[in-house]
Coordinates of C-alpha atoms (C1' of nucleotides) in Angstrom, one line a residue:
Chain A
M12 CA 63.7 137.4 139.6
L13 CA 62.4 138.6 136.3
D14 CA 64.4 141.1 134.3
I15 CA 62.8 144.6 134.8
R16 CA 63.5 145.4 131.2
L17 CA 61.4 142.5 130.1
I18 CA 58.5 143.8 132.2
R19 CA 59.1 147.3 131.0
D20 CA 59.2 146.3 127.3
T21 CA 56.6 143.6 127.1
P22 CA 54.4 143.7 130.2
D23 CA 51.5 142.1 128.5
Q24 CA 53.4 139.0 127.5
V25 CA 54.8 138.7 131.0
K26 CA 51.3 138.9 132.5
Q27 CA 50.1 136.4 130.0
R28 CA 52.7 133.8 130.9
L29 CA 52.3 134.4 134.6
A30 CA 48.5 133.9 134.1
N31 CA 49.2 130.2 133.6
R32 CA 50.4 129.9 137.1
N33 CA 48.4 129.5 140.2
G34 CA 47.7 132.9 141.6
D35 CA 47.2 136.4 140.3
F36 CA 50.3 138.3 139.5
A37 CA 49.1 140.8 136.9
S38 CA 48.6 143.6 139.5
L39 CA 52.2 143.0 140.8
V40 CA 53.4 143.5 137.3
D41 CA 51.5 146.7 137.0
E42 CA 52.8 147.9 140.3
V43 CA 56.4 147.2 139.4
Q44 CA 56.0 149.1 136.2
A45 CA 54.6 152.1 138.0
I46 CA 57.4 152.1 140.6
D47 CA 60.0 151.6 137.9
T48 CA 58.8 154.8 136.2
Q49 CA 58.9 156.7 139.5
R50 CA 62.3 155.3 140.4
R51 CA 63.9 156.3 137.2
A52 CA 62.5 159.8 137.3
A53 CA 63.9 160.3 140.8
E54 CA 67.2 158.6 139.8
T55 CA 67.7 160.8 136.8
E56 CA 67.1 164.0 138.8
R57 CA 69.4 162.8 141.6
Q58 CA 72.2 162.1 139.2
K59 CA 71.8 165.4 137.4
L60 CA 72.0 167.2 140.8
Q61 CA 75.0 165.1 141.9
G62 CA 76.7 166.1 138.6
D63 CA 76.0 169.7 139.4
R64 CA 77.4 169.4 142.9
N65 CA 80.5 167.6 141.7
R66 CA 81.2 170.3 139.2
I67 CA 80.7 173.2 141.5
S68 CA 82.6 171.6 144.3
K69 CA 85.5 171.2 142.0
E70 CA 85.3 174.9 141.2
I71 CA 85.3 175.7 144.9
G72 CA 88.5 173.8 145.4
I73 CA 90.2 175.7 142.6
A74 CA 88.9 179.0 143.8
K75 CA 90.1 178.3 147.3
K76 CA 93.5 177.5 146.0
N77 CA 93.5 180.9 144.3
G78 CA 92.6 182.6 147.6
Q79 CA 89.1 183.6 146.5
D80 CA 86.1 183.9 148.8
T81 CA 83.7 181.0 148.2
S82 CA 81.0 181.5 150.8
A83 CA 78.3 182.4 148.3
I84 CA 78.9 179.5 146.0
E85 CA 79.2 177.2 149.0
A86 CA 75.7 178.3 150.1
E87 CA 74.5 177.5 146.6
V88 CA 75.8 173.9 146.8
R89 CA 74.3 173.4 150.2
V90 CA 70.9 174.0 148.6
I91 CA 71.7 171.4 145.9
G92 CA 72.8 169.1 148.7
S93 CA 69.6 169.2 150.6
R94 CA 67.6 168.6 147.4
I95 CA 69.8 165.6 146.6
E96 CA 69.0 164.2 150.0
E97 CA 65.3 164.7 149.4
I98 CA 65.1 163.2 145.9
G99 CA 67.6 160.6 146.9
R100 CA 65.4 159.3 149.6
E101 CA 62.6 159.1 147.2
A102 CA 64.8 157.2 144.7
D103 CA 66.0 154.8 147.5
V104 CA 62.5 154.0 148.7
A105 CA 61.3 153.3 145.2
D106 CA 64.3 151.2 144.5
A107 CA 63.8 149.0 147.6
R108 CA 60.1 148.7 146.8
Q109 CA 60.8 147.7 143.3
R110 CA 63.2 145.0 144.5
D111 CA 60.7 143.7 146.9
L112 CA 58.1 143.5 144.2
L113 CA 60.4 141.8 141.8
L114 CA 61.4 139.2 144.5
S115 CA 57.8 138.3 145.0
I116 CA 56.9 137.7 141.4
P117 CA 57.5 134.0 140.4
N118 CA 59.4 132.9 137.4
L119 CA 57.8 132.7 133.9
P120 CA 56.9 129.1 133.0
H121 CA 59.0 128.0 130.0
E122 CA 57.3 127.7 126.7
A123 CA 57.9 124.0 126.9
C124 CA 56.1 123.7 130.2
P125 CA 52.6 122.2 129.7
V126 CA 49.8 124.6 130.5
G127 CA 47.4 123.4 133.2
S128 CA 46.1 124.5 136.5
T129 CA 46.3 121.6 139.0
A130 CA 48.4 118.5 139.6
E131 CA 45.7 116.4 137.9
E132 CA 46.8 118.0 134.6
N133 CA 50.4 117.0 134.9
P134 CA 51.2 114.8 132.0
E135 CA 53.0 111.4 132.5
V136 CA 56.2 111.4 130.6
R137 CA 57.4 107.8 131.0
V138 CA 57.2 104.8 133.2
W139 CA 60.0 102.5 134.2
G140 CA 59.3 98.9 135.4
T141 CA 56.1 97.6 136.7
K142 CA 54.3 97.3 140.0
P143 CA 55.7 94.2 141.7
D144 CA 53.3 91.4 142.6
Y145 CA 53.1 89.8 146.0
D146 CA 51.5 86.5 147.1
F147 CA 50.9 88.2 150.4
Q148 CA 49.5 91.5 151.6
P149 CA 52.5 93.9 151.5
K150 CA 53.1 95.7 154.7
D151 CA 53.6 99.4 155.4
H152 CA 57.1 100.6 156.1
T153 CA 56.2 101.6 159.6
V154 CA 55.1 98.1 160.4
L155 CA 58.2 96.6 158.8
G156 CA 60.4 99.3 160.4
A157 CA 59.1 98.6 163.9
A158 CA 59.2 94.8 163.5
L159 CA 62.9 95.0 162.4
G160 CA 63.9 97.6 164.9
M161 CA 64.8 100.1 162.1
L162 CA 62.4 103.0 162.7
D163 CA 61.4 104.5 166.0
F164 CA 58.8 107.2 165.7
E165 CA 58.0 107.3 169.4
A166 CA 61.6 108.2 170.2
G167 CA 61.6 110.8 167.5
A168 CA 58.5 112.4 169.0
K169 CA 59.9 112.2 172.5
I170 CA 63.1 114.0 171.5
S171 CA 61.9 116.5 169.0
G172 CA 58.1 116.2 168.5
S173 CA 55.9 114.9 165.8
A174 CA 57.3 114.3 162.3
F175 CA 60.7 113.4 163.6
V176 CA 62.1 109.9 163.5
V177 CA 65.0 107.9 164.9
Y178 CA 66.6 105.4 162.6
R179 CA 68.2 102.5 164.5
A180 CA 70.4 99.5 163.8
A181 CA 69.8 98.2 160.2
G182 CA 67.6 101.2 159.5
A183 CA 70.4 103.7 160.4
K184 CA 72.8 101.6 158.4
L185 CA 70.5 101.4 155.4
E186 CA 70.1 105.1 155.4
R187 CA 73.9 105.6 155.5
A188 CA 74.4 103.0 152.8
L189 CA 71.9 104.7 150.5
I190 CA 73.6 108.1 151.0
S191 CA 77.0 106.8 150.0
F192 CA 75.5 104.7 147.2
L193 CA 73.9 107.9 145.8
L194 CA 77.0 110.0 146.2
D195 CA 79.3 107.4 144.7
L196 CA 77.0 106.9 141.7
H197 CA 76.7 110.6 140.9
T198 CA 80.4 111.4 141.4
T199 CA 81.9 108.4 139.7
Q200 CA 79.4 107.7 137.0
H201 CA 77.7 111.1 136.3
G202 CA 80.6 113.6 136.7
Y203 CA 79.4 115.6 139.7
E204 CA 81.7 117.1 142.2
E205 CA 80.8 116.1 145.8
I206 CA 80.0 119.0 148.1
S207 CA 79.4 119.0 151.8
P208 CA 78.1 122.4 152.7
P209 CA 77.1 124.2 155.9
L210 CA 73.6 123.4 157.0
L211 CA 73.0 126.9 158.4
V212 CA 73.0 129.8 155.9
K213 CA 72.4 133.5 155.8
A214 CA 69.2 135.1 154.6
E215 CA 70.8 136.2 151.4
C216 CA 71.2 132.6 150.3
L217 CA 67.5 132.0 150.7
V218 CA 66.7 135.1 148.8
G219 CA 69.1 133.9 146.1
T220 CA 67.3 130.6 145.5
G221 CA 63.9 132.0 146.1
Q222 CA 62.7 130.7 149.5
L223 CA 62.8 134.3 150.9
P224 CA 61.1 136.6 151.2
K225 CA 57.9 134.8 150.3
F226 CA 58.3 131.5 152.1
G227 CA 60.0 132.5 155.3
D228 CA 57.4 130.7 157.4
Q229 CA 58.6 127.3 156.0
V230 CA 62.2 127.5 157.2
Y231 CA 63.7 127.2 160.7
H232 CA 65.4 130.3 161.8
S233 CA 67.9 130.9 164.6
A234 CA 67.1 134.4 165.7
A235 CA 70.2 134.8 167.9
D236 CA 72.5 134.4 164.9
D237 CA 70.1 135.3 162.1
L238 CA 70.9 132.0 160.4
Y239 CA 68.5 129.6 158.7
L240 CA 68.5 125.8 158.6
I241 CA 68.6 124.7 155.0
P242 CA 65.4 123.3 153.6
T243 CA 67.5 121.7 150.8
A244 CA 71.1 121.5 149.7
E245 CA 70.1 123.5 146.7
V246 CA 70.4 126.6 148.9
P247 CA 74.0 126.5 150.0
V248 CA 75.2 124.7 146.9
T249 CA 73.7 127.1 144.3
N250 CA 74.8 130.0 146.4
L251 CA 78.4 128.8 146.4
H252 CA 78.7 131.1 143.3
R253 CA 76.5 134.0 144.5
D254 CA 78.0 137.4 143.4
E255 CA 80.5 135.7 141.1
I256 CA 81.4 135.9 137.5
L257 CA 82.3 132.4 136.3
P258 CA 84.7 131.9 133.4
L259 CA 83.1 130.1 130.5
E260 CA 85.4 127.1 130.9
R261 CA 83.9 126.6 134.3
L262 CA 80.5 125.6 132.8
P263 CA 78.6 123.5 133.2
V264 CA 79.1 123.3 137.0
N265 CA 77.9 119.9 138.4
Y266 CA 77.6 119.5 142.1
A267 CA 76.2 116.6 144.2
A268 CA 75.6 117.2 147.9
Y269 CA 74.2 115.1 150.7
T270 CA 72.6 117.1 153.5
P271 CA 69.8 116.7 155.9
C272 CA 66.9 119.0 155.0
F273 CA 64.8 120.9 157.5
R274 CA 61.3 122.0 156.8
R275 CA 58.7 123.5 159.1
E276 CA 55.9 122.3 156.8
A277 CA 53.6 124.9 158.3
G278 CA 50.1 124.4 157.3
S279 CA 51.1 121.6 155.0
A280 CA 48.7 118.9 154.0
G281 CA 49.8 115.5 155.0
L282 CA 52.0 116.5 157.9
G283 CA 50.1 114.1 160.1
T284 CA 50.6 111.3 157.6
R285 CA 51.9 108.1 159.1
G286 CA 55.5 107.2 158.7
L287 CA 58.3 108.8 156.8
I288 CA 56.4 110.4 154.0
R289 CA 56.5 114.0 155.4
M290 CA 59.1 114.8 158.0
H291 CA 60.5 118.0 159.5
Q292 CA 64.0 116.6 158.9
F293 CA 65.0 114.2 156.1
D294 CA 68.1 113.3 154.2
K295 CA 68.6 114.1 150.6
V296 CA 71.3 114.0 147.9
E297 CA 70.8 117.0 145.7
L298 CA 72.2 117.6 142.2
V299 CA 72.9 121.2 141.2
K300 CA 74.0 122.5 137.8
I301 CA 74.9 125.9 136.5
T302 CA 74.9 126.0 132.7
T303 CA 74.8 128.4 129.7
P304 CA 71.3 129.3 128.6
E305 CA 71.8 127.4 125.4
T306 CA 72.4 124.1 127.1
S307 CA 70.1 124.2 130.1
M308 CA 67.2 122.3 128.5
A309 CA 69.5 119.5 127.5
E310 CA 71.1 119.5 131.0
L311 CA 67.6 119.3 132.6
E312 CA 67.1 116.0 130.6
S313 CA 70.5 114.6 131.8
L314 CA 69.9 115.7 135.3
T315 CA 66.6 113.9 135.4
A316 CA 68.2 110.9 133.8
N317 CA 70.9 110.9 136.5
A318 CA 68.2 110.8 139.2
E319 CA 66.2 108.1 137.4
K320 CA 69.4 105.9 137.2
V321 CA 69.2 105.6 141.0
L322 CA 65.8 104.0 140.9
Q323 CA 66.8 101.8 137.9
L324 CA 69.8 100.5 139.7
L325 CA 67.8 99.8 142.8
G326 CA 65.1 98.1 140.7
L327 CA 62.3 100.3 141.9
H328 CA 59.3 100.9 139.7
Y329 CA 58.7 104.6 139.0
R330 CA 57.1 107.1 136.7
V331 CA 58.2 110.5 135.5
I332 CA 55.6 113.3 135.3
E333 CA 56.0 116.8 134.0
L334 CA 54.5 119.5 136.1
C335 CA 52.1 121.8 134.4
T336 CA 52.2 125.6 134.7
G337 CA 49.8 125.6 137.6
D338 CA 51.8 123.2 139.6
I339 CA 55.5 124.2 139.2
G340 CA 57.4 125.8 142.0
F341 CA 57.9 129.5 142.5
G342 CA 61.2 129.9 140.8
S343 CA 60.9 127.0 138.3
A344 CA 60.5 127.4 134.5
K345 CA 60.1 123.7 133.9
T346 CA 60.0 120.7 136.3
Y347 CA 60.0 116.9 136.1
D348 CA 58.9 114.9 139.1
I349 CA 60.0 111.4 139.6
E350 CA 57.6 109.3 141.6
V351 CA 58.5 105.9 142.9
W352 CA 56.1 103.1 143.6
A353 CA 55.6 102.2 147.3
P354 CA 53.7 98.9 147.5
G355 CA 52.8 99.3 151.2
Q356 CA 51.3 102.7 150.5
G357 CA 49.7 101.6 147.3
T358 CA 50.8 105.0 145.8
Y359 CA 53.6 106.7 144.0
L360 CA 55.8 108.9 146.1
E361 CA 57.7 111.9 144.9
V362 CA 61.4 111.3 145.4
S363 CA 62.8 113.8 143.0
S364 CA 61.9 117.1 141.5
C365 CA 64.2 118.2 138.7
S366 CA 63.9 121.8 137.6
T367 CA 65.5 124.4 135.5
F368 CA 65.2 127.9 136.9
G369 CA 66.3 129.6 133.7
D370 CA 68.1 132.8 134.8
Y371 CA 65.7 133.4 137.6
Q372 CA 67.8 132.4 140.5
A373 CA 71.1 133.6 139.0
R374 CA 69.6 137.0 138.6
R375 CA 68.5 137.0 142.3
M376 CA 72.0 136.0 143.4
N377 CA 73.8 138.2 141.0
L378 CA 75.5 135.1 139.4
R379 CA 77.0 135.7 136.0
Y380 CA 79.5 134.2 133.5
K381 CA 81.7 135.5 130.8
D382 CA 80.7 134.4 127.4
E383 CA 83.1 133.7 124.5
N384 CA 83.1 137.5 123.7
G385 CA 84.1 138.4 127.2
K386 CA 80.6 139.8 127.9
N387 CA 78.9 139.1 131.2
R388 CA 75.8 137.0 130.9
I389 CA 73.4 135.4 133.2
P390 CA 73.7 131.6 133.4
H391 CA 70.9 129.1 134.1
T392 CA 70.6 127.2 137.3
L393 CA 69.1 123.7 137.7
N394 CA 68.6 121.3 140.5
G395 CA 67.0 118.0 141.3
S396 CA 66.9 115.5 144.0
G397 CA 69.1 112.6 143.4
T398 CA 67.1 111.5 145.4
A399 CA 65.3 112.2 148.6
L400 CA 66.1 109.6 151.1
A401 CA 63.2 109.1 153.5
R402 CA 60.8 108.2 150.7
L403 CA 63.4 106.2 148.9
F404 CA 63.8 104.2 152.1
V405 CA 60.0 103.7 152.2
A406 CA 59.9 102.4 148.6
L407 CA 62.9 100.2 149.0
V408 CA 61.8 98.6 152.2
E409 CA 58.2 98.1 151.0
T410 CA 59.2 96.8 147.6
Y411 CA 61.8 94.3 148.8
Q412 CA 59.8 92.9 151.8
Q413 CA 59.5 89.2 151.8
A414 CA 56.6 87.0 153.0
D415 CA 58.7 86.1 156.1
G416 CA 59.0 89.8 157.1
T417 CA 62.7 90.1 156.1
I418 CA 63.8 92.6 153.5
L419 CA 66.1 91.8 150.6
I420 CA 68.8 94.3 149.7
P421 CA 69.0 94.9 146.0
E422 CA 72.3 93.8 144.3
A423 CA 73.5 97.3 143.6
L424 CA 73.3 98.3 147.3
R425 CA 74.9 95.3 148.9
G426 CA 78.4 96.6 148.7
H427 CA 77.5 99.7 150.6
F428 CA 75.1 98.0 153.0
G429 CA 77.4 95.0 153.6
A430 CA 74.6 92.4 153.7
A431 CA 72.1 90.8 151.4
K432 CA 69.1 91.2 153.6
I433 CA 67.6 92.6 156.8
G434 CA 66.1 90.4 159.4
Chain B
rG15 C1' 86.4 135.1 173.8
rG16 C1' 91.2 138.4 174.2
rU17 C1' 95.2 141.2 171.7
rG18 C1' 97.4 143.0 167.3
rA19 C1' 97.6 143.9 162.0
rG20 C1' 94.8 144.5 157.8
rG21 C1' 90.5 144.8 154.0
rU22 C1' 91.8 149.6 147.3
rG23 C1' 90.2 147.3 140.1
rG24 C1' 91.6 139.8 137.7
rC25 C1' 96.3 139.8 140.9
rU26 C1' 100.3 142.7 143.4
rG27 C1' 100.3 147.5 145.3
rA28 C1' 100.5 153.3 145.8
rG29 C1' 97.4 156.9 147.5
rU30 C1' 95.4 160.7 154.7
rG31 C1' 90.2 166.0 152.5
rG32 C1' 89.8 168.9 146.3
rU33 C1' 90.5 167.9 138.3
rC34 C1' 91.3 160.1 142.1
rG35 C1' 87.5 155.8 139.3
rA36 C1' 91.9 155.8 141.5
rA37 C1' 99.7 155.8 140.2
rA38 C1' 102.8 151.7 139.0
rG39 C1' 103.7 146.6 138.0
rC40 C1' 101.8 141.8 136.6
rA41 C1' 98.1 139.3 133.8
rC42 C1' 94.9 139.7 129.5
rA43 C1' 93.4 141.6 124.3
rU44 C1' 94.5 144.1 119.7
rC45 C1' 98.1 146.3 116.7
rU46 C1' 103.3 147.5 115.2
rU47 C1' 108.4 146.3 114.9
rU48 C1' 112.4 143.0 115.4
rG49 C1' 112.4 138.2 114.8
rC50 C1' 111.6 133.2 116.7
rU51 C1' 109.0 129.4 120.5
rA52 C1' 111.2 135.1 122.7
rA53 C1' 111.8 140.5 123.2
rA54 C1' 110.4 145.7 122.6
rG55 C1' 106.7 149.5 121.7
rA56 C1' 101.6 151.5 121.1
rU57 C1' 96.6 151.2 122.4
rG58 C1' 93.0 149.0 125.2
rC59 C1' 91.5 146.5 129.5
rG60 C1' 86.2 146.7 136.3
rU61 C1' 80.9 146.5 137.7
rA62 C1' 76.2 148.5 137.8
rG63 C1' 72.6 152.3 136.9
rC64 C1' 70.5 156.6 134.3
rC65 C1' 69.9 159.2 129.8
rU66 C1' 70.3 158.4 124.9
rU67 C1' 71.8 156.2 120.1
rA68 C1' 72.0 153.3 113.9
rA69 C1' 76.5 153.3 116.5
rC70 C1' 79.6 156.2 119.5
rA71 C1' 79.4 159.3 123.4
rG72 C1' 77.7 161.5 128.1
rC73 C1' 76.3 161.4 133.2
rU74 C1' 76.0 158.9 138.2
rA75 C1' 77.4 155.4 141.8
rC76 C1' 80.9 151.8 143.7
rC77 C1' 88.2 151.8 147.1
rG78 C1' 84.8 145.4 152.9
rA79 C1' 79.3 147.0 154.5
rG80 C1' 76.2 150.7 156.7
rG81 C1' 75.9 155.5 159.0
rG82 C1' 78.1 160.5 160.1
rU83 C1' 81.1 165.2 159.4
rU84 C1' 82.0 168.5 154.9
rC85 C1' 80.7 172.8 149.6
rG86 C1' 83.6 168.3 148.5
rA87 C1' 85.5 161.6 151.5
rA88 C1' 89.3 155.9 149.1
rU89 C1' 91.4 159.7 152.6
rC90 C1' 88.4 162.2 158.9
rC91 C1' 84.6 160.0 162.8
rC92 C1' 81.2 155.9 164.5
rU93 C1' 79.0 150.9 164.1
rC94 C1' 79.3 146.3 162.0
rC95 C1' 81.4 142.3 158.9
rC96 C1' 85.5 139.6 157.1
rU97 C1' 90.8 138.0 156.8
rC98 C1' 95.5 137.0 159.0
rA99 C1' 98.8 136.3 163.4
rC100 C1' 99.3 135.1 168.5
rC101 C1' 96.8 133.8 173.1
rG102 C1' 92.6 131.3 175.5
rC103 C1' 88.8 127.6 174.9
rC104 C1' 87.3 123.4 172.3
rA105 C1' 84.7 118.6 168.6

RNA sequence: GGUGAGGUGGCUGAGUGGUCGAAAGCACAUCUUUGCUAAAGAUGCGUAGCCUUAACAGCUACCGAGGGUUCGAAUCCCUCCCUCACCGCCA
């Protein structure tokens, strides 16, 4: 969430920067300011009255010790007490309202984030490789998957409904090989610590990373236990340090985690899309960093580079685009998307989204660190997919398909997969 | 799931209704002294909010969480959570 002081001191600048986003947040900013004024007035009065009560109660204690009658003065305190209750209720209501409002205001786009309103205005940052040529018509991964017995969408639908899939045989093994390939790369080459977190988390975690309260309809929820299925490993992994004060030596924190991700995709365009492109459950290796504010921008570049390395090693053509202010996520200050080329689709697929959240998430989850002067400061959090598996699977299978219907396994993956081709 | 014990500041640990935000020790920081790879002493040392300021200071809240009793709660009552031990069950 945003710093209330920033809103208090420079509301117009805050509004101006939010105006570059999609949606109208100016009225929320006004409302927060109004509530903040109310809250502080009530808070000040409450504290003054509490001070009075503390002082007088102390006097009562002393008087009683001296055997004096205190009934009159006790009655006086009782009046103060009921006033404290009254004004305290006001203060609490205002406080809760202020927090709600702050939680529903998105992050300020970073100055370095290009201004724009739609995805069409996202600048392309760089391109790696070229679109491969085929002397045959490249097939879609669903066709290849069915022919090679790797993907079974009917079984997925039968067991769980639409947008679920069953990987089988070489498909299941390829998925598993990709997961360990990604984890090994990031842990041994890029310095990340491997994390295997719970897949069910408490509501506080989702508030911390920003999915709640606004996007509650997108996550699966177990009502009986009030636990949520994670939509991304970002949630449990970033929240590992919720409510903590990290020593400076601990930074930067670098975590890599493989988890399945669960998303309801309610009202989402493309949910009916054929194949693996948009599923309710998919695998992903996520990279998470916690850094000092000074280094977060540089860390965003290295995080993105770490994710790109995956595609380079696999020999997959991709491009990196930068999201404009109208297209970045709720909590993000700046985001790069990595899109891999899928020949069977004839389009680029987003396989990674690398963002810095500035101090937005850290503030929500009360995460701090001690700086060199021993002062508590708010660190920056970053995350990026390294990468999403289902779409990587699509790009890989479609890119390396051969005229005879077999699929070549790229050199870098053969050790993990244990064979040079499928079919 | 059952029974028992317990949750106090970075750690250990005292504190069962009234100058307790909390003794003491450890750790840490600064200073002093003796001196040498250590010792002694002094001082400081939680978090957040409010109000203010050039700065200091002041006030309020926080002793697992939330309620309650009371003029006053770390301390009494209720609910919940967590940890540990043993038992049961179990991948």
